[in-house]
CSV table of N, CA and C in Angstrom, one decimal:
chain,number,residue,atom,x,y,z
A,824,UNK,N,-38.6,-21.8,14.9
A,824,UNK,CA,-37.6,-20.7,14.8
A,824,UNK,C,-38.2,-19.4,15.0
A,825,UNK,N,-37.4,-18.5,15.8
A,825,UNK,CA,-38.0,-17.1,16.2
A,825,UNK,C,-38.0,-16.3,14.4
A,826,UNK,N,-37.0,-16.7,13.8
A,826,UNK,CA,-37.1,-16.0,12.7
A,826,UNK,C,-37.9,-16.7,11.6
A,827,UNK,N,-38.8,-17.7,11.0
A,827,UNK,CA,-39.0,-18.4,10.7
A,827,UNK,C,-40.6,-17.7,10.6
A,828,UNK,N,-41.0,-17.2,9.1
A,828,UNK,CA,-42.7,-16.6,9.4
A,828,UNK,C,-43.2,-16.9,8.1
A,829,UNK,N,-44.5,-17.0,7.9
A,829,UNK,CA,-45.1,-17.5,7.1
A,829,UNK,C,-45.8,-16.0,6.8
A,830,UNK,N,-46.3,-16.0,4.7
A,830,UNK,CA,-46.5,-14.8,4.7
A,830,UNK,C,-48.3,-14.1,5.6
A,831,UNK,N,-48.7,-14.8,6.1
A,831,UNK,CA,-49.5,-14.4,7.1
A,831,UNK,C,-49.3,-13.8,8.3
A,832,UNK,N,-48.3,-14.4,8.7
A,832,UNK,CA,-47.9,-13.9,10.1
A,832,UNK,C,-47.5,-12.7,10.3
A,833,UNK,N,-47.6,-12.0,11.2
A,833,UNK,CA,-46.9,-10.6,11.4
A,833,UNK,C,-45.8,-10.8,12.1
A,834,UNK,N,-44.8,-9.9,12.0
A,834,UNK,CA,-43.7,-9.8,12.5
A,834,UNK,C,-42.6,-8.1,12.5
A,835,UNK,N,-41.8,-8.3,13.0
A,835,UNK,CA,-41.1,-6.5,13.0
A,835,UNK,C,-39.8,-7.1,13.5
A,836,UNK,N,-38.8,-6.6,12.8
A,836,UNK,CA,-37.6,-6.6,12.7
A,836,UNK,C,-36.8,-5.3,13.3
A,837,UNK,N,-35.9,-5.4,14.3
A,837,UNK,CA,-36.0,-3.7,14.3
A,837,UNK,C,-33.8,-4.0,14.2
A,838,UNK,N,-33.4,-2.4,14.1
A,838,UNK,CA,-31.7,-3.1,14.5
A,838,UNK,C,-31.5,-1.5,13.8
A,839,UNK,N,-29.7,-1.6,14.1
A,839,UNK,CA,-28.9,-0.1,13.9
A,839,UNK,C,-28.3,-0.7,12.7
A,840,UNK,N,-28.3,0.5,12.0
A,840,UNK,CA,-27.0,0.3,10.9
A,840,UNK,C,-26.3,1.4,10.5
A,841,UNK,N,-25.2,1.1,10.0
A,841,UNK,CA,-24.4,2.6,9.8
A,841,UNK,C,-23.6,1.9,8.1
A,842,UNK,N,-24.3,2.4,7.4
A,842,UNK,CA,-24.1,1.9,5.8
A,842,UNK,C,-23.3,2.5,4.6
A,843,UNK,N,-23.0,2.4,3.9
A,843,UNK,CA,-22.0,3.2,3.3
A,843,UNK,C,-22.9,4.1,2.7
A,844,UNK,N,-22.8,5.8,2.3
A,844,UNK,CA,-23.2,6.5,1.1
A,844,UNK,C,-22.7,6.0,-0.1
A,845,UNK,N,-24.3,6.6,-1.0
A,845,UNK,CA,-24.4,6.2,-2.1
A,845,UNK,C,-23.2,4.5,-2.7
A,846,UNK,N,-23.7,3.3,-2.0
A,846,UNK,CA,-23.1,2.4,-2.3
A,846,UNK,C,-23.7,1.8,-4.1
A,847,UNK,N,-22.7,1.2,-4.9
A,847,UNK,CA,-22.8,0.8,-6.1
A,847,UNK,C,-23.5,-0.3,-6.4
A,848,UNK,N,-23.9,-0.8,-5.9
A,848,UNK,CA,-24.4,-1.9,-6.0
A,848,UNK,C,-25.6,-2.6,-4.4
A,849,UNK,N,-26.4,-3.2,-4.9
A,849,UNK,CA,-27.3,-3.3,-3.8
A,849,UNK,C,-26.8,-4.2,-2.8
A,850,UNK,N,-27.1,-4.2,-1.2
A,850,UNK,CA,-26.5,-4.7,-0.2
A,850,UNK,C,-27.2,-5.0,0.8
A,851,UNK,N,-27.5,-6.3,1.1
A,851,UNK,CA,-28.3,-7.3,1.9
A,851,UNK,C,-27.9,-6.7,3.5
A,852,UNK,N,-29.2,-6.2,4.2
A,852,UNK,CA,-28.6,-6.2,5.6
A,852,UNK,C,-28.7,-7.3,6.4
A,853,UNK,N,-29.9,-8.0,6.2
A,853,UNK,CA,-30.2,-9.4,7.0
A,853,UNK,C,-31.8,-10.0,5.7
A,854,UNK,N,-31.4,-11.4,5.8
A,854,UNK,CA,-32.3,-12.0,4.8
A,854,UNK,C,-32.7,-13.4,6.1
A,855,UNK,N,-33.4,-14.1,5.5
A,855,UNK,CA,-34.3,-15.1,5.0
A,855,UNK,C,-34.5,-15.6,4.7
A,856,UNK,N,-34.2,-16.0,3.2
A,856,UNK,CA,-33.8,-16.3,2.1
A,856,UNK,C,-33.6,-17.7,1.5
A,857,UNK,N,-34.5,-18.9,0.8
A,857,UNK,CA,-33.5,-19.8,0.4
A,857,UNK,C,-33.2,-19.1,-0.9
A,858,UNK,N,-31.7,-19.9,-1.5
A,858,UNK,CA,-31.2,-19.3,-2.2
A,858,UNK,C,-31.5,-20.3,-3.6
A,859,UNK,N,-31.1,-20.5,-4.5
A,859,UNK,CA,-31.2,-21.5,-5.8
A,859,UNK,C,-32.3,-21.5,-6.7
A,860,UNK,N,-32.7,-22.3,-6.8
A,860,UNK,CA,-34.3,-22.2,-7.6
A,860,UNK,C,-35.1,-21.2,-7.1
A,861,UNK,N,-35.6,-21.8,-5.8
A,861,UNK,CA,-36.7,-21.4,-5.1
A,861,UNK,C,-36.1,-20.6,-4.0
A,862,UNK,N,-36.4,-18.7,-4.5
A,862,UNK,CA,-35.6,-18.3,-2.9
A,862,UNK,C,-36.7,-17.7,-2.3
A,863,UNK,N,-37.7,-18.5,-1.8
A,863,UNK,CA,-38.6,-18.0,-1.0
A,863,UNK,C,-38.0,-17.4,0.8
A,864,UNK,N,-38.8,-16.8,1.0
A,864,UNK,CA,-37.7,-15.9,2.0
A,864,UNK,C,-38.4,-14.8,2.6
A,865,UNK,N,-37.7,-13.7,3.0
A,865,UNK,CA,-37.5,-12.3,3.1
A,865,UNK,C,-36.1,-11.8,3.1
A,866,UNK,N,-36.1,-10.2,3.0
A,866,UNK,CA,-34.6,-9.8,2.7
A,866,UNK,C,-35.1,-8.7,3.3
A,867,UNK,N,-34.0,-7.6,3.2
A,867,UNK,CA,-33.8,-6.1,3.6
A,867,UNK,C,-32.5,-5.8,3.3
A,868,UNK,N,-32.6,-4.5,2.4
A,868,UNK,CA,-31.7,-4.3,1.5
A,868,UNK,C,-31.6,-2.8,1.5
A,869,UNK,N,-30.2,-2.4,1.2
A,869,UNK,CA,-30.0,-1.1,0.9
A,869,UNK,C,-29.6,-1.3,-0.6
A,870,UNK,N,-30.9,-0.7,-1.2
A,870,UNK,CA,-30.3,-0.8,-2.9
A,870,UNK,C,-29.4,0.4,-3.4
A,871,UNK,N,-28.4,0.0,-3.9
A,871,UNK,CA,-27.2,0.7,-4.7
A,871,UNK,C,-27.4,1.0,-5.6
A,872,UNK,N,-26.7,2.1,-6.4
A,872,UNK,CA,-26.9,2.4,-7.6
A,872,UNK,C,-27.9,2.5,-8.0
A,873,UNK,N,-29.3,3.1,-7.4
A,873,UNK,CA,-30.8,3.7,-7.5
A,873,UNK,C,-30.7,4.8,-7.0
A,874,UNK,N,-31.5,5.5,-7.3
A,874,UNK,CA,-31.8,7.1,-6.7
A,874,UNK,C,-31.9,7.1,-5.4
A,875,UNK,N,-30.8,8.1,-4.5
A,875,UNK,CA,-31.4,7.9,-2.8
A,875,UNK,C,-31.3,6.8,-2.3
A,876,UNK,N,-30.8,5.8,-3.4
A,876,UNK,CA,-29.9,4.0,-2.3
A,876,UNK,C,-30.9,3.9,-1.3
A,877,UNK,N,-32.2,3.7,-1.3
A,877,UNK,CA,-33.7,3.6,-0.7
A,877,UNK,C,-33.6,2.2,0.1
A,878,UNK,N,-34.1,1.7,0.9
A,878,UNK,CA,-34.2,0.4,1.7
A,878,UNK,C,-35.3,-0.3,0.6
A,879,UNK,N,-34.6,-1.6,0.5
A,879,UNK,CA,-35.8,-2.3,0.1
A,879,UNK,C,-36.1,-3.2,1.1
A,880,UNK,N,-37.5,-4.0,1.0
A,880,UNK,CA,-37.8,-5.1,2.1
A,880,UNK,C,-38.9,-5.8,1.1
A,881,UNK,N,-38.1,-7.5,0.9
A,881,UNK,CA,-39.2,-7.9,-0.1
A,881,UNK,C,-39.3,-9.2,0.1
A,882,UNK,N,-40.7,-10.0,0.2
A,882,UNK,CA,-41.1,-11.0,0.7
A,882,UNK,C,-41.3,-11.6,-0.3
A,883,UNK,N,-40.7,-13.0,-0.6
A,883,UNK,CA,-40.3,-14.1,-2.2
A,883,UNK,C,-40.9,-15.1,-2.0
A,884,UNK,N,-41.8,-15.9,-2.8
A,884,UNK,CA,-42.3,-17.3,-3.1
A,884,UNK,C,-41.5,-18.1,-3.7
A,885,UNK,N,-41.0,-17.3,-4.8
A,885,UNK,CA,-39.8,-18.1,-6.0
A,885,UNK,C,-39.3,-17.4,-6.6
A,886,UNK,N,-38.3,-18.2,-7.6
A,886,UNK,CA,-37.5,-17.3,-8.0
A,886,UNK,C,-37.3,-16.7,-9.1
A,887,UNK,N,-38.5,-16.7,-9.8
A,887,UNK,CA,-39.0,-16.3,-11.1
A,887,UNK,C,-39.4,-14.8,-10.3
A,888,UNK,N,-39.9,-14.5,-9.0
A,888,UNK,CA,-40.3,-13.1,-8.9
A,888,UNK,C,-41.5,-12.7,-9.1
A,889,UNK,N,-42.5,-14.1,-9.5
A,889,UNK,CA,-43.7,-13.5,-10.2
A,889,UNK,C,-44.8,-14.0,-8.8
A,890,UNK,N,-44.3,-14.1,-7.8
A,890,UNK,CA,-44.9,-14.0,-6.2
A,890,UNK,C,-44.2,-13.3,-5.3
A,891,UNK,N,-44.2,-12.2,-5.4
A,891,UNK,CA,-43.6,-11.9,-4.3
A,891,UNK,C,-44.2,-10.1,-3.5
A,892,UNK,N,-44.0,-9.9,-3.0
A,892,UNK,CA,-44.1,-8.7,-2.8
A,892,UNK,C,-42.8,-7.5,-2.6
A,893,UNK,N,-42.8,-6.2,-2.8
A,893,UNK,CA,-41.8,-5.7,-2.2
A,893,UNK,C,-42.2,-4.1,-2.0
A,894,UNK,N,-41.2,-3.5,-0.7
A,894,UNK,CA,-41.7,-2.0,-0.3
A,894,UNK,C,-40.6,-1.2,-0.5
A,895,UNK,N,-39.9,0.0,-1.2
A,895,UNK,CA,-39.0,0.8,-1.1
A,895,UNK,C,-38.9,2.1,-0.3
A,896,UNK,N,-38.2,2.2,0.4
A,896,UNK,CA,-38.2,3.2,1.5
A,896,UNK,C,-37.2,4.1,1.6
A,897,UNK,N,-37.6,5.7,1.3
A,897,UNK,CA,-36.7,6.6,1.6
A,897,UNK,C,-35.6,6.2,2.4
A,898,UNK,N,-34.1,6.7,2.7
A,898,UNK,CA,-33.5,6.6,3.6
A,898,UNK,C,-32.2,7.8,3.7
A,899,UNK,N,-32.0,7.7,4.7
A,899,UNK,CA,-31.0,8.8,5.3
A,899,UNK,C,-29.9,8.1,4.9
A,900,UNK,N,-29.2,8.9,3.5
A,900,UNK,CA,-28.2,8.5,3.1
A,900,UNK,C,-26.7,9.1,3.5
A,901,UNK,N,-26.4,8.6,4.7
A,901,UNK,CA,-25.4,8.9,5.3
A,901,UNK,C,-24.5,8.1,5.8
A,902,UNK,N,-23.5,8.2,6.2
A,902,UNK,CA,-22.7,7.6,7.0
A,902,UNK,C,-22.7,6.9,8.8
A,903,UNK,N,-24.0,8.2,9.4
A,903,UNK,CA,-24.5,7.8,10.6
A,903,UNK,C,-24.6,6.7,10.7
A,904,UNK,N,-25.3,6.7,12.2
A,904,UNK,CA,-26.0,5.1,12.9
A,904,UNK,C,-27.6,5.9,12.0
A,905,UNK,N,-28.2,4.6,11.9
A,905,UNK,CA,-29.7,4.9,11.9
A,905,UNK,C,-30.1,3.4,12.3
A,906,UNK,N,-31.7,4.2,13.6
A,906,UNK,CA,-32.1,2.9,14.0
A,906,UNK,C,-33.4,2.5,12.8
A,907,UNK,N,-33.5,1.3,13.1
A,907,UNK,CA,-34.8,1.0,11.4
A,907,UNK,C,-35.5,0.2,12.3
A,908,UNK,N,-36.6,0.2,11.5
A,908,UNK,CA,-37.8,-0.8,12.5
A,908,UNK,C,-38.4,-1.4,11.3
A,909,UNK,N,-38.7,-2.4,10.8
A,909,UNK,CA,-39.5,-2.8,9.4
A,909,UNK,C,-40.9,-3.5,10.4
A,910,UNK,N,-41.9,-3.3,9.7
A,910,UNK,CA,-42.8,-4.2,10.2
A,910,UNK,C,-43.6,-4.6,8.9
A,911,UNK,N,-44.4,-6.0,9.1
A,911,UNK,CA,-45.0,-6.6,8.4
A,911,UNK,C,-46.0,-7.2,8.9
A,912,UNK,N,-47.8,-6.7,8.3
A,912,UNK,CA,-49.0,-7.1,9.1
A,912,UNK,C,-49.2,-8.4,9.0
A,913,UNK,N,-48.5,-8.8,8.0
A,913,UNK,CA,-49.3,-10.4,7.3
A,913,UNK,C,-50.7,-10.6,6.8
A,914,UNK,N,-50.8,-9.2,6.1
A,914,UNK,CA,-51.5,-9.0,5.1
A,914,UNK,C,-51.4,-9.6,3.4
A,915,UNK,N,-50.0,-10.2,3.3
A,915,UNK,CA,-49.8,-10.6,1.9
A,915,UNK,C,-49.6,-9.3,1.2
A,916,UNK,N,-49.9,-8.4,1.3
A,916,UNK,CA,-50.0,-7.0,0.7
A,916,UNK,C,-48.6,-6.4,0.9
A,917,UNK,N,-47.9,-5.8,-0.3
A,917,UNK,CA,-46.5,-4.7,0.2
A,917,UNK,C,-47.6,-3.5,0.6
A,918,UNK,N,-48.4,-3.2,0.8
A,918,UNK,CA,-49.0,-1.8,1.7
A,918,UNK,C,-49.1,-2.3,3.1
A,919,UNK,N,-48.8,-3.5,3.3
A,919,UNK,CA,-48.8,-3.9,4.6
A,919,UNK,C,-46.9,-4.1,5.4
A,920,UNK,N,-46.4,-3.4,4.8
A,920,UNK,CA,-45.4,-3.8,5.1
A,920,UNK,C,-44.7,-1.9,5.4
A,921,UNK,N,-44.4,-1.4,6.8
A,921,UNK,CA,-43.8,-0.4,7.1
A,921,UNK,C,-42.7,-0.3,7.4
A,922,UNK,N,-41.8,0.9,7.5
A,922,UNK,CA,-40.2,1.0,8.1
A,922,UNK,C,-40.4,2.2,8.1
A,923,UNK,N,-39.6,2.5,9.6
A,923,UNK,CA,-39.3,3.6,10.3
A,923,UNK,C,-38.3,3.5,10.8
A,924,UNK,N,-37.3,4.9,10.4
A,924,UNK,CA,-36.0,5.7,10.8
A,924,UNK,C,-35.8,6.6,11.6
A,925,UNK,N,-35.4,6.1,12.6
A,925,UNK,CA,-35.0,7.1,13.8
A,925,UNK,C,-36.7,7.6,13.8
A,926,UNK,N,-37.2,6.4,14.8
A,926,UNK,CA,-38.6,6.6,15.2
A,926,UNK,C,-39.8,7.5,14.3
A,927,UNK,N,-39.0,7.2,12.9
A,927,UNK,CA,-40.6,8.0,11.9
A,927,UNK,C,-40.8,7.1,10.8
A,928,UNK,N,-41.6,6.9,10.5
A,928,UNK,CA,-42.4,6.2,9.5
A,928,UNK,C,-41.6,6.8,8.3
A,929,UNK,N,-41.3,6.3,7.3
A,929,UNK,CA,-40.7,6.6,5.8
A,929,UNK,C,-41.5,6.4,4.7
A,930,UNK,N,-41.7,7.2,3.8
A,930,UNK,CA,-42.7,6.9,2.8
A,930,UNK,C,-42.2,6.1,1.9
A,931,UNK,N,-43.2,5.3,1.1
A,931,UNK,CA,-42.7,3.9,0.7
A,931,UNK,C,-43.5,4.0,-1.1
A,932,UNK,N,-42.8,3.3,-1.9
A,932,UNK,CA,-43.8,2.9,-2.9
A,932,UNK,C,-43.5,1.1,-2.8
A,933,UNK,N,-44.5,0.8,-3.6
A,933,UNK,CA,-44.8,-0.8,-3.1
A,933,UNK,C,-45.4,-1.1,-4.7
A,934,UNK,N,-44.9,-2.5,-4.8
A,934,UNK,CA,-45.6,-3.5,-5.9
A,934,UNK,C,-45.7,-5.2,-5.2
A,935,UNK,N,-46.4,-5.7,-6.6
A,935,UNK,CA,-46.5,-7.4,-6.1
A,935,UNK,C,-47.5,-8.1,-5.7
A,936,UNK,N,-47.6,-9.4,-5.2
A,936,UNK,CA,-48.3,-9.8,-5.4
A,936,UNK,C,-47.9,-11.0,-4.5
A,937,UNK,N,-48.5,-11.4,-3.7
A,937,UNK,CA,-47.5,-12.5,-2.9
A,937,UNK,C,-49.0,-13.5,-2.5
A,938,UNK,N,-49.1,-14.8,-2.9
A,938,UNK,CA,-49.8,-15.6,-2.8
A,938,UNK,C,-49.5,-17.2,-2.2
A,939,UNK,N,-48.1,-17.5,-1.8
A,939,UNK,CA,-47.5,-18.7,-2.1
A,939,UNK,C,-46.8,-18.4,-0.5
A,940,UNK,N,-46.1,-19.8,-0.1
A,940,UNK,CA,-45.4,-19.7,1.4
A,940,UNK,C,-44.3,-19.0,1.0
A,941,UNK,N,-43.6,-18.4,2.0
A,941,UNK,CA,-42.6,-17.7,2.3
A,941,UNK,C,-41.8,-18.7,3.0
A,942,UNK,N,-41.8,-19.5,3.4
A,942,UNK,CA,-41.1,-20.4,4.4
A,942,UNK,C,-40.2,-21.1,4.0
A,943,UNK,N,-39.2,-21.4,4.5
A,943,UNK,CA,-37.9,-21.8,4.2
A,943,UNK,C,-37.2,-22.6,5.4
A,944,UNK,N,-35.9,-23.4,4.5
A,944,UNK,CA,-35.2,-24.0,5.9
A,944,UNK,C,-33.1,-23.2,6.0
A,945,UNK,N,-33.7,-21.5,5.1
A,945,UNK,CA,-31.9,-21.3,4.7
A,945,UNK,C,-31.7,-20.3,6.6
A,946,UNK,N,-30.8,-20.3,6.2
A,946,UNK,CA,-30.0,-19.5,8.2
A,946,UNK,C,-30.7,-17.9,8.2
A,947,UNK,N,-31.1,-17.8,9.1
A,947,UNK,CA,-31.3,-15.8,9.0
A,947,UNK,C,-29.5,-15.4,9.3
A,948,UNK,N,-29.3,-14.3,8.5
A,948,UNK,CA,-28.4,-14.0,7.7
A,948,UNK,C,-28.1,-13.0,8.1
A,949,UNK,N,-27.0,-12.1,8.9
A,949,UNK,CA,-27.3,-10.7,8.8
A,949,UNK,C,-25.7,-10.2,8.3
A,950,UNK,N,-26.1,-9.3,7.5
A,950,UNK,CA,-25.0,-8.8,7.0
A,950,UNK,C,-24.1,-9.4,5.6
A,951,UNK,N,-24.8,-10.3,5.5
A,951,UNK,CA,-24.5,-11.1,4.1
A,951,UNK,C,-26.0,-12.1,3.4
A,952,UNK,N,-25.5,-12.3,1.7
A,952,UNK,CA,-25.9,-12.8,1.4
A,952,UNK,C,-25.9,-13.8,0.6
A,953,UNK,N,-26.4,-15.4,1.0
A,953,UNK,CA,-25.8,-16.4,0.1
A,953,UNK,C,-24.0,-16.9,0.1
A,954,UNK,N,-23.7,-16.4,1.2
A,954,UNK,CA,-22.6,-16.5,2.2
A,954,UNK,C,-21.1,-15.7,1.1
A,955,UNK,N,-21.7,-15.0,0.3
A,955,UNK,CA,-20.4,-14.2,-0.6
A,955,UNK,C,-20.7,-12.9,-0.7
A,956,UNK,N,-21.9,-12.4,-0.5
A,956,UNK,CA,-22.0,-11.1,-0.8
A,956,UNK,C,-22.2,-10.2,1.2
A,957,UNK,N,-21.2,-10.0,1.3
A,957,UNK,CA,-21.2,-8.7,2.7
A,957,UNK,C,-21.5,-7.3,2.2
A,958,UNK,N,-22.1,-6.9,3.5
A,958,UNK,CA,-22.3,-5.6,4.2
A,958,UNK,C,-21.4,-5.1,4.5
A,959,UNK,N,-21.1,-3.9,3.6
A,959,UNK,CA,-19.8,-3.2,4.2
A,959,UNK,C,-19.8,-1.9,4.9
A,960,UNK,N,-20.4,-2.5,5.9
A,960,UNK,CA,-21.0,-1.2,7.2
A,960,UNK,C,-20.9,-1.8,8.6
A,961,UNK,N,-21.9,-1.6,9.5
A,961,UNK,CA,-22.1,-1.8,11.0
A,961,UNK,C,-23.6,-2.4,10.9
A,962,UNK,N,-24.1,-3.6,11.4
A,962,UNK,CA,-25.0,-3.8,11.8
A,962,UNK,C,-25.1,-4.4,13.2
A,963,UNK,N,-26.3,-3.9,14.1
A,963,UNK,CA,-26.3,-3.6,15.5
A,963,UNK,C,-27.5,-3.9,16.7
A,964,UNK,N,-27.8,-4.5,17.4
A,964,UNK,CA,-29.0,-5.1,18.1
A,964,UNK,C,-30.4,-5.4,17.4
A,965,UNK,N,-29.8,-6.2,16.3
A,965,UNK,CA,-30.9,-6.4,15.6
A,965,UNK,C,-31.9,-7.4,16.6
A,966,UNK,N,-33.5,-7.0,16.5
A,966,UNK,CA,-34.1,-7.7,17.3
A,966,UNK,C,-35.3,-8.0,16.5
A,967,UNK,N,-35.5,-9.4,16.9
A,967,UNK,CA,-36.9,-10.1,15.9
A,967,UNK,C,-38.3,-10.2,16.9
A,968,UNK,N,-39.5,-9.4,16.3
A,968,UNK,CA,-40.7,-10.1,17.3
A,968,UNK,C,-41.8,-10.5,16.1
A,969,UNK,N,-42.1,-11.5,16.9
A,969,UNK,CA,-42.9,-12.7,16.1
A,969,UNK,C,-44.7,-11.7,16.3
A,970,UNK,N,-44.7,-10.6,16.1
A,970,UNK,CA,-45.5,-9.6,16.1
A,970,UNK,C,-45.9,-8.1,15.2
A,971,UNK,N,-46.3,-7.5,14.8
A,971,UNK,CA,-46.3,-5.9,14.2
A,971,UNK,C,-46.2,-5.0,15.7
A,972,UNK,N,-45.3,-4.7,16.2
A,972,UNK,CA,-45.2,-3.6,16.8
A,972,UNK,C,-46.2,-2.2,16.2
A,973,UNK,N,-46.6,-1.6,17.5
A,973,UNK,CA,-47.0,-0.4,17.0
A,973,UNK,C,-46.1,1.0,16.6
A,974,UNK,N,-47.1,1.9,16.3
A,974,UNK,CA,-45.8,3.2,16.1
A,974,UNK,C,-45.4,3.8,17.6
A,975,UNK,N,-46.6,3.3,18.7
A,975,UNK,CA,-45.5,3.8,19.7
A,975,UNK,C,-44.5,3.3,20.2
A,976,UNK,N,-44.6,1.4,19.9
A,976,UNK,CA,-43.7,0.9,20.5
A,976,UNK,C,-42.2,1.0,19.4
A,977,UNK,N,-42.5,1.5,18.4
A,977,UNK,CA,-41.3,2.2,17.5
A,977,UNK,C,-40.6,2.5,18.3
A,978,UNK,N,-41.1,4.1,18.2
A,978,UNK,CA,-40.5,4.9,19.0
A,978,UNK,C,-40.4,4.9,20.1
A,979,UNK,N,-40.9,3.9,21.0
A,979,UNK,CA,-40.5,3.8,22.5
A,979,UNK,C,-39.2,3.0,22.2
A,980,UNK,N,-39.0,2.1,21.2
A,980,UNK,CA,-37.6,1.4,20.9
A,980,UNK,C,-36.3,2.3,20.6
A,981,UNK,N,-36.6,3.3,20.0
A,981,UNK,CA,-35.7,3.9,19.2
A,981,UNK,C,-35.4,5.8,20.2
A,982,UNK,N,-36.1,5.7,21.2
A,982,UNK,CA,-36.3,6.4,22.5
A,982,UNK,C,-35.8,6.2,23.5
A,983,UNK,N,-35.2,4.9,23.7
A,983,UNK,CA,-34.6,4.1,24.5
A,983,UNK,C,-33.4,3.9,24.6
A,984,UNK,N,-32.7,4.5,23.4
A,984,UNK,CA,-31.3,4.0,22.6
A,984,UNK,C,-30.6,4.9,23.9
């Protein structure tokens, strides 16, 4: 599966979205994810009800949390389009994990600890989560590369628009 990555592997996720301000509660833009016991996975999230409703992006072993990694990222809390780019070196490290808005890098804080597979057999998901929780926004050319894009190829994506 093109979506389908192990926490070694690199990869970058890029896509538009246009999200609600200051939303109440956190909100899955596209996951990964198995769900139940074990939701090893990945996710990307606009968390709600936190300061600045920041992007999260967090890579799961299980479902205790006590493997996993995750990065929180500034975000333009508007109503716009904003294009996102997430990349991940396959470092195992949340310092290995970037996002850029509207072709700039966003400063991040990071915790965790990720030692265990990420791999899963649940659907890549976009705009919901665990088939009850939606996105109540726009999500838009989301594109998956089985790679870490660079920062120029960011912004040559997000240059292109």
């Amino acid at each position: 599966s093109t979506t389908a990555f192990e926490r070694t592997d690199p990869f970058s996720i890029a896509f538009w979205v246009k999200g609600p301000v200051s939303p109440s509660a956190s909100l899955t833009i596209l996951a990964k994810r198995a769900g139940g016991a074990v939701q090893a996975g990945y996710r990307i999230t606009i968390l709600g009800a936190t300061a600045n409703d920041p992007y999260e992006v967090s890579l799961v072993n299980d479902a205790g949390f006590s493997n996993m990694i995750t990065a929180e990222f500034s975000r333009s809390n508007n109503n716009d389009w904003h294009h996102v780019v997430v990349t991940y070196i396959g470092n195992s490290l949340a310092a290995g994990i970037s996002l850029s808005e509207a072709g700039v890098s966003k400063s991040r804080s990071t915790a965790g600890t990720l030692t265990g597979s990420i791999l899963n057999s649940a659907g890549f998901q976009i705009g919901v989560w665990q088939g009850t929780q939606f996105f109540p926004g726009l999500i838009d050319e989301v594109r998956v590369y089985k790679r870490a894009l660079s920062a120029a190829e960011v912004s040559a994506l997000y240059q292109s628009r």
